[in-house]
Amino acid sequence: MDIVDYNQALPRLEGSFTKTAFFETIGSTNDVVAEWARQGVKGMCLAAAGEQTQGRGRAGRKWQSPAGSCLAFSLQLDSSPYIREESNVLGLAALSAGLAICEALESSYGLKPQIKWPNDILLNGKKVCGILPEISWIGDQLQSLIVGIGVNVTPNAIPPNEVLNFPATCIEEVLGEHVDQSKLFFSIVAQMIKRIVRGGLIEEAEKRLAYKDQPVDLIVDGSDQSVTVLGLAADGGLRTQLSGGEGRVFYMGEIQLRPPA
Ligand code: BTN
């Protein structure tokens, strides 16, 4: 089994982080970083795992991370670039991570990934990566911003059909060849660090937005709405046109996007 050699990649990244750790098996890397934040660890830090036993996705879903099949890691980020007047912190953090992942897959493997707003990356229309941004507050002060990333690398990472709620793929399936997981990990994290200081987030993310100018279904608080995707708002919201013709911007929350059945 080809387990990602985080111990090889992490030292090359250590200068960028106040704390890093690799676990062969852990519950959830998001929980590790959240615990560090509670203990007062400040600045950018990173926890990675070979296998997660309690991996979490959005909306309370489980995220499977079998050993050797995927990348599973979480970063604590400086929240200041994402705090704007509208404070769509989670949405902007997910978008920034998503764009960095696209940029890494494009530059290292020549792939054409797309961002399925708000937190998935698609290859050939199928999900290859999920992003779980989480924040904690003390009063009205943001204590920590954590972005967890799960990337399907080998076919073992793809969950069985009965638990899939969207078609999934993995990088090796799309490339048709073995992928060096340490190289992939390094490339994604390096792009994430660059992305924080680079401008053009909304413009670059919009170029890679899946379903642009197409009709989709948005499931908002359990009810289904048909909209046409127009693009991204300046604060990272999804710009849409409702069936009656009027425009509306949606934000991350309990919202899911589906191509029409
Ligand atoms: C989703 O698709 O809903 C988001 C999935 C995020 C999975 C990653 S794997 C690393 C980190 N730790 C977790 O428990 N979840 C995220």
Short mmCIF file of C-alpha atoms and ligand atoms in Angstrom, two decimals:
data_model
loop_
_atom_site.label_atom_id
_atom_site.label_comp_id
_atom_site.label_asym_id
_atom_site.label_seq_id
_atom_site.Cartn_x
_atom_site.Cartn_y
_atom_site.Cartn_z
CA MET A 1 0.00 0.00 0.00
CA ASP A 2 1.32 3.45 -0.92
CA ILE A 3 0.94 5.59 2.20
CA VAL A 4 1.62 9.26 1.69
CA ASP A 5 4.98 10.14 3.17
CA TYR A 6 3.96 13.25 5.08
CA ASN A 7 7.22 12.97 7.03
CA GLN A 8 9.02 13.75 3.80
CA ALA A 9 6.73 16.63 2.76
CA LEU A 10 6.16 18.24 6.18
CA PRO A 11 9.77 19.33 6.90
CA ARG A 12 9.79 21.21 3.57
CA LEU A 13 6.73 23.14 4.74
CA GLU A 14 7.63 23.60 8.39
CA GLY A 15 9.00 27.14 7.97
CA SER A 16 5.47 28.24 7.01
CA PHE A 17 3.72 26.79 10.09
CA THR A 18 3.86 27.33 13.84
CA LYS A 19 2.96 23.67 14.42
CA THR A 20 2.66 20.57 12.23
CA ALA A 21 1.85 16.95 13.04
CA PHE A 22 1.28 13.74 11.14
CA PHE A 23 -0.85 10.90 12.51
CA GLU A 24 -0.95 7.45 10.98
CA THR A 25 -4.51 7.10 12.31
CA ILE A 26 -6.63 9.78 13.97
CA GLY A 27 -10.32 10.57 14.41
CA SER A 28 -10.48 13.82 12.44
CA THR A 29 -7.65 16.22 11.57
CA ASN A 30 -10.11 19.15 11.92
CA ASP A 31 -10.61 18.11 15.56
CA VAL A 32 -6.85 17.97 16.16
CA VAL A 33 -6.38 21.53 14.93
CA ALA A 34 -9.47 22.73 16.84
CA GLU A 35 -7.93 21.31 20.03
CA TRP A 36 -4.66 23.12 19.28
CA ALA A 37 -6.63 26.35 18.87
CA ARG A 38 -8.34 25.78 22.24
CA GLN A 39 -4.91 25.28 23.77
CA GLY A 40 -3.90 28.69 22.40
CA VAL A 41 -1.78 27.67 19.39
CA LYS A 42 -1.71 30.70 17.11
CA GLY A 43 -0.71 31.21 13.48
CA MET A 44 -0.86 28.76 10.62
CA CYS A 45 -0.68 25.13 11.63
CA LEU A 46 -1.30 21.84 9.89
CA ALA A 47 -2.35 18.33 10.92
CA ALA A 48 -2.34 15.47 8.42
CA ALA A 49 -3.40 11.84 8.68
CA GLY A 50 -2.78 8.62 6.82
CA GLU A 51 -6.21 7.42 7.91
CA GLN A 52 -9.20 9.03 9.70
CA THR A 53 -11.69 7.02 11.70
CA GLN A 54 -14.16 9.88 12.37
CA GLY A 55 -13.69 12.03 9.27
CA ARG A 56 -16.43 14.62 8.88
CA GLY A 57 -18.00 16.29 5.86
CA ARG A 58 -20.45 19.16 5.61
CA ALA A 59 -23.99 18.93 6.95
CA GLY A 60 -23.07 16.22 9.49
CA ARG A 61 -22.04 13.73 6.80
CA LYS A 62 -19.26 11.18 7.36
CA TRP A 63 -16.10 11.42 5.28
CA GLN A 64 -14.32 8.14 4.67
CA SER A 65 -10.51 8.23 4.60
CA PRO A 66 -9.18 4.67 4.24
CA ALA A 67 -5.41 4.29 4.77
CA GLY A 68 -3.27 4.93 1.71
CA SER A 69 -6.12 6.04 -0.55
CA CYS A 70 -6.48 9.75 0.03
CA LEU A 71 -5.06 12.93 1.45
CA ALA A 72 -6.68 14.08 4.71
CA PHE A 73 -5.37 17.21 6.35
CA SER A 74 -6.46 20.42 8.08
CA LEU A 75 -4.94 23.85 8.37
CA GLN A 76 -5.54 26.63 10.84
CA LEU A 77 -5.44 29.80 8.79
CA ASP A 78 -5.12 33.47 9.54
CA SER A 79 -8.72 34.65 9.20
CA SER A 80 -7.93 38.28 8.43
CA PRO A 81 -7.90 37.95 4.60
CA TYR A 82 -11.42 36.49 4.72
CA ILE A 83 -13.01 38.94 7.12
CA ARG A 84 -14.73 41.57 5.07
CA GLU A 85 -17.74 43.70 5.77
CA GLU A 86 -20.14 40.88 4.90
CA SER A 87 -18.10 38.36 6.90
CA ASN A 88 -18.70 35.35 4.70
CA VAL A 89 -15.60 33.89 6.36
CA LEU A 90 -16.43 30.22 5.79
CA GLY A 91 -17.44 30.74 2.18
CA LEU A 92 -14.31 32.74 1.32
CA ALA A 93 -12.02 30.27 3.09
CA ALA A 94 -13.61 27.34 1.21
CA LEU A 95 -13.28 29.22 -2.07
CA SER A 96 -9.64 30.10 -1.45
CA ALA A 97 -8.77 26.49 -0.55
CA GLY A 98 -10.76 25.22 -3.54
CA LEU A 99 -8.98 27.55 -5.93
CA ALA A 100 -5.56 26.55 -4.52
CA ILE A 101 -6.43 22.88 -5.05
CA CYS A 102 -7.51 23.58 -8.63
CA GLU A 103 -4.28 25.51 -9.26
CA ALA A 104 -2.20 22.63 -7.84
CA LEU A 105 -4.01 20.02 -9.98
CA GLU A 106 -3.65 22.21 -13.07
CA SER A 107 0.03 23.06 -12.65
CA SER A 108 1.27 19.68 -11.39
CA TYR A 109 -0.89 17.31 -13.45
CA GLY A 110 -2.39 19.34 -16.32
CA LEU A 111 -5.91 18.55 -15.07
CA LYS A 112 -9.00 20.75 -15.57
CA PRO A 113 -10.73 20.80 -12.17
CA GLN A 114 -13.86 22.80 -11.42
CA ILE A 115 -15.21 24.32 -8.22
CA LYS A 116 -18.65 23.02 -7.33
CA TRP A 117 -19.77 25.84 -5.08
CA PRO A 118 -19.48 26.03 -2.15
CA ASN A 119 -16.94 23.38 -1.11
CA ASP A 120 -16.27 20.60 -3.62
CA ILE A 121 -13.78 20.08 -6.43
CA LEU A 122 -14.85 18.16 -9.51
CA LEU A 123 -12.89 16.32 -12.18
CA ASN A 124 -14.90 15.30 -15.24
CA GLY A 125 -18.06 16.34 -13.36
CA LYS A 126 -17.39 13.98 -10.43
CA LYS A 127 -16.32 14.89 -6.90
CA VAL A 128 -12.61 14.37 -6.21
CA CYS A 129 -12.16 16.58 -3.16
CA GLY A 130 -14.25 17.98 -0.31
CA ILE A 131 -13.44 20.99 1.84
CA LEU A 132 -14.73 21.49 5.37
CA PRO A 133 -14.18 25.01 6.73
CA GLU A 134 -15.02 25.51 10.40
CA ILE A 135 -14.78 28.50 12.71
CA SER A 136 -15.01 28.94 16.43
CA TRP A 137 -15.82 32.17 18.25
CA ILE A 138 -15.18 33.48 21.74
CA GLY A 139 -17.94 36.09 22.12
CA ASP A 140 -17.71 38.16 18.96
CA GLN A 141 -14.00 37.37 18.50
CA LEU A 142 -13.07 34.75 15.92
CA GLN A 143 -10.88 32.24 17.77
CA SER A 144 -9.89 29.97 14.91
CA LEU A 145 -10.51 29.32 11.24
CA ILE A 146 -9.83 25.73 10.20
CA VAL A 147 -9.98 24.33 6.69
CA GLY A 148 -10.07 20.54 6.33
CA ILE A 149 -9.33 18.94 2.98
CA GLY A 150 -9.99 15.42 1.77
CA VAL A 151 -8.70 14.40 -1.68
CA ASN A 152 -9.53 11.04 -3.28
CA VAL A 153 -6.30 9.73 -4.78
CA THR A 154 -6.76 5.99 -5.40
CA PRO A 155 -9.99 4.11 -6.25
CA ASN A 156 -10.18 2.83 -2.63
CA ALA A 157 -11.06 6.35 -1.52
CA ILE A 158 -14.32 6.33 -3.50
CA PRO A 159 -17.20 5.45 -1.15
CA PRO A 160 -19.63 2.69 -2.18
CA ASN A 161 -22.60 3.84 -4.29
CA GLU A 162 -25.13 3.39 -1.46
CA VAL A 163 -23.45 6.12 0.65
CA LEU A 164 -22.59 8.49 -2.21
CA ASN A 165 -24.76 11.55 -2.50
CA PHE A 166 -22.91 12.79 -5.59
CA PRO A 167 -20.86 10.85 -8.20
CA ALA A 168 -17.22 10.57 -7.09
CA THR A 169 -13.88 9.92 -8.73
CA CYS A 170 -10.20 9.90 -7.77
CA ILE A 171 -7.10 11.44 -9.27
CA GLU A 172 -5.59 8.11 -10.36
CA GLU A 173 -8.80 7.19 -12.21
CA VAL A 174 -8.72 10.46 -14.16
CA LEU A 175 -4.98 10.42 -14.89
CA GLY A 176 -4.88 6.68 -15.55
CA GLU A 177 -1.60 6.41 -13.65
CA HIS A 178 -0.07 6.14 -10.19
CA VAL A 179 0.11 9.42 -8.24
CA ASP A 180 2.93 10.30 -5.85
CA GLN A 181 0.85 11.38 -2.83
CA SER A 182 3.69 13.28 -1.12
CA LYS A 183 4.18 15.40 -4.24
CA LEU A 184 0.44 16.06 -4.51
CA PHE A 185 0.20 17.03 -0.83
CA PHE A 186 3.18 19.37 -1.07
CA SER A 187 1.82 20.97 -4.23
CA ILE A 188 -1.63 21.65 -2.69
CA VAL A 189 -0.30 23.06 0.59
CA ALA A 190 2.26 25.23 -1.23
CA GLN A 191 -0.54 26.62 -3.45
CA MET A 192 -2.73 27.29 -0.40
CA ILE A 193 0.04 29.33 1.20
CA LYS A 194 0.58 31.30 -2.02
CA ARG A 195 -3.18 31.78 -2.52
CA ILE A 196 -3.53 33.58 0.83
CA VAL A 197 -1.34 36.44 -0.33
CA ARG A 198 -2.29 36.38 -4.01
CA GLY A 199 -5.12 38.58 -5.29
CA GLY A 200 -7.86 37.79 -7.78
CA LEU A 201 -9.63 35.15 -5.68
CA ILE A 202 -13.14 35.76 -6.96
CA GLU A 203 -12.11 36.28 -10.58
CA GLU A 204 -9.91 33.16 -10.68
CA ALA A 205 -12.45 31.02 -8.80
CA GLU A 206 -15.23 32.15 -11.16
CA LYS A 207 -13.22 30.95 -14.18
CA ARG A 208 -13.32 27.46 -12.67
CA LEU A 209 -16.92 27.55 -11.43
CA ALA A 210 -18.89 24.43 -12.37
CA TYR A 211 -22.38 24.85 -13.97
CA LYS A 212 -21.79 28.51 -14.94
CA ASP A 213 -24.76 29.77 -17.02
CA GLN A 214 -26.50 26.44 -16.41
CA PRO A 215 -29.62 25.57 -14.44
CA VAL A 216 -29.08 23.79 -11.10
CA ASP A 217 -31.19 22.84 -8.10
CA LEU A 218 -30.33 24.44 -4.78
CA ILE A 219 -31.57 22.63 -1.72
CA VAL A 220 -31.94 25.35 0.89
CA ASP A 221 -33.17 24.37 4.36
CA GLY A 222 -34.71 21.23 2.86
CA SER A 223 -36.62 22.91 0.05
CA ASP A 224 -35.63 22.73 -3.58
CA GLN A 225 -35.20 25.82 -5.80
CA SER A 226 -34.31 25.88 -9.48
CA VAL A 227 -31.86 28.63 -10.36
CA THR A 228 -29.39 29.49 -13.09
CA VAL A 229 -25.78 29.93 -11.93
CA LEU A 230 -24.47 33.34 -13.00
CA GLY A 231 -21.16 33.52 -11.14
CA LEU A 232 -19.66 34.60 -7.83
CA ALA A 233 -20.37 37.73 -5.81
CA ALA A 234 -17.47 39.82 -4.51
CA ASP A 235 -17.89 38.24 -1.06
CA GLY A 236 -17.84 34.66 -2.37
CA GLY A 237 -21.62 34.11 -2.46
CA LEU A 238 -23.19 32.32 -5.45
CA ARG A 239 -24.86 34.74 -7.89
CA THR A 240 -27.93 33.20 -9.41
CA GLN A 241 -31.07 34.02 -11.36
CA LEU A 242 -34.28 32.63 -9.91
CA SER A 243 -36.94 31.07 -12.16
CA GLY A 244 -38.98 34.31 -11.97
CA GLY A 245 -36.05 36.23 -13.47
CA GLU A 246 -34.84 38.11 -10.37
CA GLY A 247 -31.27 37.81 -9.13
CA ARG A 248 -30.30 36.34 -5.77
CA VAL A 249 -27.01 35.62 -3.99
CA PHE A 250 -26.80 32.47 -1.87
CA TYR A 251 -24.35 31.79 0.95
CA MET A 252 -22.78 28.69 2.37
CA GLY A 253 -24.78 27.16 5.19
CA GLU A 254 -27.19 24.31 4.96
CA ILE A 255 -27.26 24.58 1.22
CA GLN A 256 -26.54 21.94 -1.41
CA LEU A 257 -26.16 22.33 -5.14
CA ARG A 258 -27.26 19.62 -7.56
CA PRO A 259 -27.37 19.50 -11.34
CA PRO A 260 -31.01 19.09 -12.41
CA ALA A 261 -32.18 15.46 -12.42
C1 BTN B 1 -17.31 17.53 2.37
O1 BTN B 1 -17.20 17.09 1.23
O2 BTN B 1 -18.43 17.63 2.91
C2 BTN B 1 -16.08 17.96 3.12
C3 BTN B 1 -15.15 16.81 3.39
C4 BTN B 1 -13.91 17.23 4.17
C5 BTN B 1 -13.06 16.05 4.57
C6 BTN B 1 -11.79 16.49 5.24
S1 BTN B 1 -10.63 15.17 5.43
C7 BTN B 1 -9.64 16.15 6.47
C8 BTN B 1 -10.57 16.94 7.36
N1 BTN B 1 -10.94 16.21 8.54
C9 BTN B 1 -12.23 15.92 8.57
O3 BTN B 1 -12.82 15.29 9.48
N2 BTN B 1 -12.85 16.40 7.48
C10 BTN B 1 -11.92 17.11 6.63
#
